[in-house]
Tab-separated table of C-alpha atoms in Angstrom:
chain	number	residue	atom	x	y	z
B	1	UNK	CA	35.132	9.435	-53.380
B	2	UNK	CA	39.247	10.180	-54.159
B	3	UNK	CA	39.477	8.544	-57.433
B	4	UNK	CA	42.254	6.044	-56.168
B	5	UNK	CA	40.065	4.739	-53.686
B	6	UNK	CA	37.421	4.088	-55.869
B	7	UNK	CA	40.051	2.422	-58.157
B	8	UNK	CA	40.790	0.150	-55.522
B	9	UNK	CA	36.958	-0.871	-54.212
B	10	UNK	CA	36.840	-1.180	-57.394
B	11	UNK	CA	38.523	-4.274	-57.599
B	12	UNK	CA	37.921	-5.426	-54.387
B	13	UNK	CA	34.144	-5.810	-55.695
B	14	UNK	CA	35.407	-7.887	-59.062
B	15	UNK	CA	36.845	-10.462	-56.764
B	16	UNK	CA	33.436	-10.504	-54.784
B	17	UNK	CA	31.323	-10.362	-58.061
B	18	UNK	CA	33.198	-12.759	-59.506
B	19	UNK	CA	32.644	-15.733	-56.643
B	20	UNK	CA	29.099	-14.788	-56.146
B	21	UNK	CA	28.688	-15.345	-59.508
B	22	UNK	CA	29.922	-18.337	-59.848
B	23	UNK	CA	28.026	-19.813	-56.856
B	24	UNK	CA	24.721	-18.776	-58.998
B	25	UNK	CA	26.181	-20.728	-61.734
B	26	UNK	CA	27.006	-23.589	-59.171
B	27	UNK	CA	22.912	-23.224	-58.203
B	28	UNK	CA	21.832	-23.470	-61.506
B	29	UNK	CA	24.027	-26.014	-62.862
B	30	UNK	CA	22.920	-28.606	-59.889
B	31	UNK	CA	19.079	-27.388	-60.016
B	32	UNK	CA	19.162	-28.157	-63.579
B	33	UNK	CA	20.375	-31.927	-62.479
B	34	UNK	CA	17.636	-32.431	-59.688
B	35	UNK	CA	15.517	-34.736	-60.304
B	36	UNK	CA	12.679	-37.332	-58.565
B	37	UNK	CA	14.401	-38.749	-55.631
B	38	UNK	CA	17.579	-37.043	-55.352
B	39	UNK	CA	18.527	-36.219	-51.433
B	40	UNK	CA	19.243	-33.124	-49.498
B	41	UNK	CA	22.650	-34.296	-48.869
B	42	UNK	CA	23.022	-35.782	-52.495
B	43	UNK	CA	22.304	-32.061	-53.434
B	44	UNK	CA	24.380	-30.552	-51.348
B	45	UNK	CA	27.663	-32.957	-52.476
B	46	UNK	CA	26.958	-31.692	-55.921
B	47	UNK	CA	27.183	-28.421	-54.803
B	48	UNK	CA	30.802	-29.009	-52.874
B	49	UNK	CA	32.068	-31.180	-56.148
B	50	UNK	CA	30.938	-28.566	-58.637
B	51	UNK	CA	32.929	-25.421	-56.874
B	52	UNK	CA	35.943	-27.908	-55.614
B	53	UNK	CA	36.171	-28.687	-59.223
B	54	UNK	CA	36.717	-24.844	-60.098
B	55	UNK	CA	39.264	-24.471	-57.496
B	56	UNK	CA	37.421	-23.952	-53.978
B	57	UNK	CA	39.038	-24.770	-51.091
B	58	UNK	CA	37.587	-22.931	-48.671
B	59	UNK	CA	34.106	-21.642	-47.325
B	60	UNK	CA	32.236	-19.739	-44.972
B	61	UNK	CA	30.505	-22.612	-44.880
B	62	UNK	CA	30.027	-25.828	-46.418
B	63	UNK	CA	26.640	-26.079	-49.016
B	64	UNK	CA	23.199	-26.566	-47.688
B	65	UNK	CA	20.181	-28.048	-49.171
B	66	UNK	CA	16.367	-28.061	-48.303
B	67	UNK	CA	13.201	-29.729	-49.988
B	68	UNK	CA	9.991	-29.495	-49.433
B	69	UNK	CA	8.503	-28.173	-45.914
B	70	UNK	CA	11.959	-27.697	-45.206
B	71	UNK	CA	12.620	-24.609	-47.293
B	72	UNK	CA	9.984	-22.487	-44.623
B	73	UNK	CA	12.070	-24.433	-41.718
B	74	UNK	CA	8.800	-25.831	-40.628
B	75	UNK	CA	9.413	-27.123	-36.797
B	76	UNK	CA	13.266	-25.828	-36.835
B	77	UNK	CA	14.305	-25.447	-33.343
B	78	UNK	CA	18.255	-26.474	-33.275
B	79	UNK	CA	20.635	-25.680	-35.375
B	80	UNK	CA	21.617	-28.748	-36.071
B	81	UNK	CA	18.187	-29.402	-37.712
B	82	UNK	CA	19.953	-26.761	-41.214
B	83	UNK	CA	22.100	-29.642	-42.362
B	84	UNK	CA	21.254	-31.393	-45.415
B	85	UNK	CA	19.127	-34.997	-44.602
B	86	UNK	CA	17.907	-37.758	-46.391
B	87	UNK	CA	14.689	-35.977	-47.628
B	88	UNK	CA	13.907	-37.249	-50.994
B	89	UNK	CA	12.934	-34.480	-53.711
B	90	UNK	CA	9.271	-35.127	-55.059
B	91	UNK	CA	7.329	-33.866	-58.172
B	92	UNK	CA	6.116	-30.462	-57.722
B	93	UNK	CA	8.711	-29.793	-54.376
B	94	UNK	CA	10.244	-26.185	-53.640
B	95	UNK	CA	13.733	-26.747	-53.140
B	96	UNK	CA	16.552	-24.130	-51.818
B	97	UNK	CA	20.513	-24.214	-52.590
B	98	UNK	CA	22.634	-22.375	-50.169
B	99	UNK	CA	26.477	-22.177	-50.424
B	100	UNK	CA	29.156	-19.930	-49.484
B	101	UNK	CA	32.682	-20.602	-51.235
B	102	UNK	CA	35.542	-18.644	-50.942
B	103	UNK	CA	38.143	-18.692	-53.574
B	104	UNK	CA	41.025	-16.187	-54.414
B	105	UNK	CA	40.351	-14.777	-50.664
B	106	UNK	CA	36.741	-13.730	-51.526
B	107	UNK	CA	33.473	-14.664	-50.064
B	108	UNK	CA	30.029	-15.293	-51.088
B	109	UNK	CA	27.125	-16.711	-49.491
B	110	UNK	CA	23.733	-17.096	-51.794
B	111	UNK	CA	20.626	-18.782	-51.767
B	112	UNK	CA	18.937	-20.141	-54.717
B	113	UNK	CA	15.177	-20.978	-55.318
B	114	UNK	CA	13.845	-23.457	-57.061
B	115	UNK	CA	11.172	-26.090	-57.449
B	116	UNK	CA	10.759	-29.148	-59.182
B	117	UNK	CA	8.198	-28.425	-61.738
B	118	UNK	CA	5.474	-26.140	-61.203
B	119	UNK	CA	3.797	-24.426	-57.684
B	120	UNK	CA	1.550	-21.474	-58.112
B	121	UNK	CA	2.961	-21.032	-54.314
B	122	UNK	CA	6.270	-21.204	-54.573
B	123	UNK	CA	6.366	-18.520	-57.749
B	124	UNK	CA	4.033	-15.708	-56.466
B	125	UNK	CA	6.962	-16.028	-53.180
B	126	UNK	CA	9.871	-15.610	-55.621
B	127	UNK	CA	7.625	-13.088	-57.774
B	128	UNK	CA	7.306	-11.165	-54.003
B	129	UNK	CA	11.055	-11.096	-53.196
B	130	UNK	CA	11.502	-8.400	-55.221
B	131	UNK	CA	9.965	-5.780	-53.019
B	132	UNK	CA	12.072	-6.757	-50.116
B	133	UNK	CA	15.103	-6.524	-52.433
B	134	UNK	CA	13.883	-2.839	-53.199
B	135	UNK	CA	12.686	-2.148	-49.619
B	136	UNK	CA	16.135	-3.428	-47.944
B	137	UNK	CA	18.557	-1.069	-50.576
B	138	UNK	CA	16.130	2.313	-50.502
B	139	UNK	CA	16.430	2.284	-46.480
B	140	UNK	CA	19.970	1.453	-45.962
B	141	UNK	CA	20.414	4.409	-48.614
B	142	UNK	CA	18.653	6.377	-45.866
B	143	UNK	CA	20.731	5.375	-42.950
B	144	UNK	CA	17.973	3.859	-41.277
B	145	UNK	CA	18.909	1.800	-38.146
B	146	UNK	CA	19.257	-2.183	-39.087
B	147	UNK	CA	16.575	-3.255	-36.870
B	148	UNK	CA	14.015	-0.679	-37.784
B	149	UNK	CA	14.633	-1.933	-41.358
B	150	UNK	CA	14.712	-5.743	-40.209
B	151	UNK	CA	11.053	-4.010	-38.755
B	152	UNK	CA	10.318	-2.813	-41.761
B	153	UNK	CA	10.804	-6.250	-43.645
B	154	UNK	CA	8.867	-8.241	-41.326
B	155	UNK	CA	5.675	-5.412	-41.875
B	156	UNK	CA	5.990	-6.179	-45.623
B	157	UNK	CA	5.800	-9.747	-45.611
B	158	UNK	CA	2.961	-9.467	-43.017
B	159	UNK	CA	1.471	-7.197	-45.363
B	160	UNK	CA	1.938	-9.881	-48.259
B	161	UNK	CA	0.633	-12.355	-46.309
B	162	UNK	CA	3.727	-14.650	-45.407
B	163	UNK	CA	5.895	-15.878	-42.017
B	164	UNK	CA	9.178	-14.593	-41.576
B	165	UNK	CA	11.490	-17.155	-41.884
B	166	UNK	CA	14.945	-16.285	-41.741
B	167	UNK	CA	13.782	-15.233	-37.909
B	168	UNK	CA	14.823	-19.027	-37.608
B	169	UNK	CA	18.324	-18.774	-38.617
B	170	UNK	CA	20.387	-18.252	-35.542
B	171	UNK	CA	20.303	-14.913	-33.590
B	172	UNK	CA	16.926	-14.559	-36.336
B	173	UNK	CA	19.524	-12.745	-38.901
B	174	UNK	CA	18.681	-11.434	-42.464
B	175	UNK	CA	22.221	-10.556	-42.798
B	176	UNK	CA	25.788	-10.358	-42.004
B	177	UNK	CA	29.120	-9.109	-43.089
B	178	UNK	CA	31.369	-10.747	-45.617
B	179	UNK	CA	34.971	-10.010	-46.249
B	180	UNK	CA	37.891	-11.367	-47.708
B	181	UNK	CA	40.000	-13.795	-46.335
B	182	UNK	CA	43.654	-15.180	-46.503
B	183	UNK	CA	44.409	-18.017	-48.825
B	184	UNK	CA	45.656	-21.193	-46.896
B	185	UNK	CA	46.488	-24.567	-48.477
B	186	UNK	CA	44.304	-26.043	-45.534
B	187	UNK	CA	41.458	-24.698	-44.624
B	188	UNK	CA	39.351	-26.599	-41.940
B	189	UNK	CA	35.914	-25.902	-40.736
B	190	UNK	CA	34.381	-26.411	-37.846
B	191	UNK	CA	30.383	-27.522	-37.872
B	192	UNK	CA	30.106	-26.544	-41.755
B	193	UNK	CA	31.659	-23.258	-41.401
B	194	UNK	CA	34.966	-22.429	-42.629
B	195	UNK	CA	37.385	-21.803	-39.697
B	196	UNK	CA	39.364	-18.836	-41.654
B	197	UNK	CA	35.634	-16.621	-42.110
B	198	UNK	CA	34.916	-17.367	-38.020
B	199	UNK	CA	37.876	-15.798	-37.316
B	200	UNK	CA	37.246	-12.818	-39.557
B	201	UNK	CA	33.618	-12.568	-38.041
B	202	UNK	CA	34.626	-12.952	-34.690
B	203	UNK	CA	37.218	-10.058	-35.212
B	204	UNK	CA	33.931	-7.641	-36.370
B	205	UNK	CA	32.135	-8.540	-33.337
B	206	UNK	CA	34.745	-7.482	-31.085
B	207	UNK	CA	35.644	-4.333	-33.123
B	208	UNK	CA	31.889	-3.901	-33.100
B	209	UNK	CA	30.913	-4.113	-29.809
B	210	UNK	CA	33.754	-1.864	-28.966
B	211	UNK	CA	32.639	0.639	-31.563
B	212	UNK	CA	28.711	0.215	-30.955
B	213	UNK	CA	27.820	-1.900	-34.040
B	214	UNK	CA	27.468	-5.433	-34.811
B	215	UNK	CA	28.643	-7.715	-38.257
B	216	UNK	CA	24.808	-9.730	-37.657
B	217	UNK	CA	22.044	-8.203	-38.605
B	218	UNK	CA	19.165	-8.815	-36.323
B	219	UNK	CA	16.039	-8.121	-34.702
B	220	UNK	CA	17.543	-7.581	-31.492
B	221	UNK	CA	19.318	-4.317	-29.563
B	222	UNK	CA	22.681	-4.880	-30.810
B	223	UNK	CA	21.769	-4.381	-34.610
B	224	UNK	CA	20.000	-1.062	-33.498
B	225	UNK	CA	22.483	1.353	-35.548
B	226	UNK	CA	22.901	2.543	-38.807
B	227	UNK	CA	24.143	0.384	-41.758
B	228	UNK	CA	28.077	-0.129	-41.494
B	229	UNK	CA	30.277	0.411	-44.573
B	230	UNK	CA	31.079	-3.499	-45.785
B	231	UNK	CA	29.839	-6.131	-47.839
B	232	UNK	CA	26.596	-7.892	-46.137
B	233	UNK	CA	25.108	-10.885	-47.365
B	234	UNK	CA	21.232	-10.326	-47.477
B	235	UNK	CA	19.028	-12.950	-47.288
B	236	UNK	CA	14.837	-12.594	-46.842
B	237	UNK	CA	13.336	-15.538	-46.398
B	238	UNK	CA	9.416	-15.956	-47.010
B	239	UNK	CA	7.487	-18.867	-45.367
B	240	UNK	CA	3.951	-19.850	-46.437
B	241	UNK	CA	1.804	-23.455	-45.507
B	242	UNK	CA	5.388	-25.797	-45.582
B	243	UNK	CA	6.690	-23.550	-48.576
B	244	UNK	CA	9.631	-21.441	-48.357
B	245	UNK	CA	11.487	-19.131	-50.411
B	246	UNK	CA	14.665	-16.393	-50.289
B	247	UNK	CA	17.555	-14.972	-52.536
B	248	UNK	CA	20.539	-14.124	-50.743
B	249	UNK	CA	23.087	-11.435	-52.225
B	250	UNK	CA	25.657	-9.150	-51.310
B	251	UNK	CA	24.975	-5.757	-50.644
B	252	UNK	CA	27.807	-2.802	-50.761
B	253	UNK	CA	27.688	-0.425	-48.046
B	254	UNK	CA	30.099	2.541	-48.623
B	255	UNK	CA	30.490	6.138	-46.676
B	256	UNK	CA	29.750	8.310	-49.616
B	257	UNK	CA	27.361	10.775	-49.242
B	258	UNK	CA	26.153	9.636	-52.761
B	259	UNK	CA	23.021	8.286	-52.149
B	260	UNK	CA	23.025	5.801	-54.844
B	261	UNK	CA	27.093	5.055	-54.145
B	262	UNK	CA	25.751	4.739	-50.329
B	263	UNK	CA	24.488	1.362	-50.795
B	264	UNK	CA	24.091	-0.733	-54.460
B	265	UNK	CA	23.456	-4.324	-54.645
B	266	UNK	CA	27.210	-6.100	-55.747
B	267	UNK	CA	25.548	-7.776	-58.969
B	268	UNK	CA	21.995	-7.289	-61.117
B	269	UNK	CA	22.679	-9.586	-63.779
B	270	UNK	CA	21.282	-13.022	-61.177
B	271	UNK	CA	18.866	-15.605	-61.181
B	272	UNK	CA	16.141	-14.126	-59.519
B	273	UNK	CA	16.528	-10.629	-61.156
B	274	UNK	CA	16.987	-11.844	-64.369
B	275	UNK	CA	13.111	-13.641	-63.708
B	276	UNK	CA	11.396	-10.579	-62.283
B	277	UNK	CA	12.669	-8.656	-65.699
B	278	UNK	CA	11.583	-11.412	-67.467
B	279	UNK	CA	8.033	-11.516	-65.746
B	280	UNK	CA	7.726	-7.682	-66.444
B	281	UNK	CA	8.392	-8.219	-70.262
B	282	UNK	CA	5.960	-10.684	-70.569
């Protein structure tokens, strides 16, 4: 790669790393505040108060919340069903934080796991994430086709013994494309998503399906071809008996013929990585 262009994905990727970042710190900060009782929708105004109070303005879409049997999506058939409710958190409940701010013209989307004191269940899922996380980046490195990896996924957590769950999410994505967006003093959104990021998505999806590929990655015939060079927000989601749980990340897809500058995951140094290092020192 011509050392000017790296100079300048270089940066690119600060601005990314840097929101992502502070979305995990937005996750953490409001976990760390959950207690008995607290709402889905109390949970997710924390999370929209937190970032607005660090200059946020805009968003792919607006912070989600889920408690309990909620986090696997148990009985989710409309969309409509992903917003935050009045579900009360309880003693011993898994609980998932999912926001996507933008801010300086760069996007994030995570998901954060959590639960409210201990669950044997809900840690050996977050202890089981992490071979997804290594599965996903070793066969995008090899160019494999997005559905055969999506394939690939869903034979692990078989394997593991869980459900898929992100197969809920609409069009059953694990992922889709991020980029950056322009700043605007007023930023609507339409439904929870940010109008600016619809636009931008709806843009790939027409360049896409002009060009044979598509910005959602999916288990169905339009995802069948290799990885396209971007940013892609990842996001596995493991369902087992009413408990859920997922990270969600950005992973950098390049053209180099570099295997390991091919594909890298934009950040190491989060929550969930930072545990599984943790478990392994222990």
């Amino acid at each position: 790669m011509p050392t000017a262009v790296k100079t300048e994905l270089d940066a690119r990727l600060s601005g990314f790393r840097e929101v992502q970042r502070l979305a995990y710190e937005c996750a953490e900060a409001v976990a760390a505040q959950l207690k008995p009782g607290v709402t889905e929708r109390e949970a997710a105004r924390m999370q929209r108060e937190w970032l607005r109070g660090r200059g946020v303005r805009d968003w792919f879409h607006l912070p989600f919340a889920w408690f309990g049997d909620r986090t696997a999506f148990v009985n989710f058939r409309v969309p409509l069903q992903f917003f935050p409710t009045n579900r009360r958190l309880e003693a011993g409940m898994p609980f998932i934080l999912d926001m996507a701010p933008v801010h300086k013209g760069f996007t994030a989307d995570i998901g954060y796991s959590g639960c409210l004191g201990l669950n044997p269940v809900h840690d050996r899922l977050l202890a089981d994430l992490e071979a997804h996380r290594e599965l996903l980046l070793r066969e995008v490195r090899e160019r494999r086709p997005l559905r055969e990896i999506y394939e690939d996924v869903d034979r692990l957590m078989v394997r593991q013994g869980y459900a898929n769950r992100h197969r809920a999410y609409p069009f059953g994505v694990i992922a889709h494309k991020v980029d950056q967006v322009k700043e605007r003093r007023w930023s609507p959104n339409v439904f929870g998503f940010g109008t600016q990021s619809l636009k931008g998505l709806a843009s790939d999806a027409l360049h896409g399906h002009r060009d044979g590929w598509s910005p959602l990655w999916s288990p169905y015939k339009f995802s069948d071809h290799p990885p396209q060079p971007g940013l892609w927000a990842v996001e596995p989601h493991l369902g087992f008996r009413g408990t859920g749980a997922k990270f969600e990340e950005i992973l950098v897809v390049t053209d180099s013929k570099d295997p390991e500058q091919s594909a890298f995951w934009l950040d190491d140094d989060l929550p969930h990585v930072r545990r599984w290092a943790e478990e392994k020192a222990a």
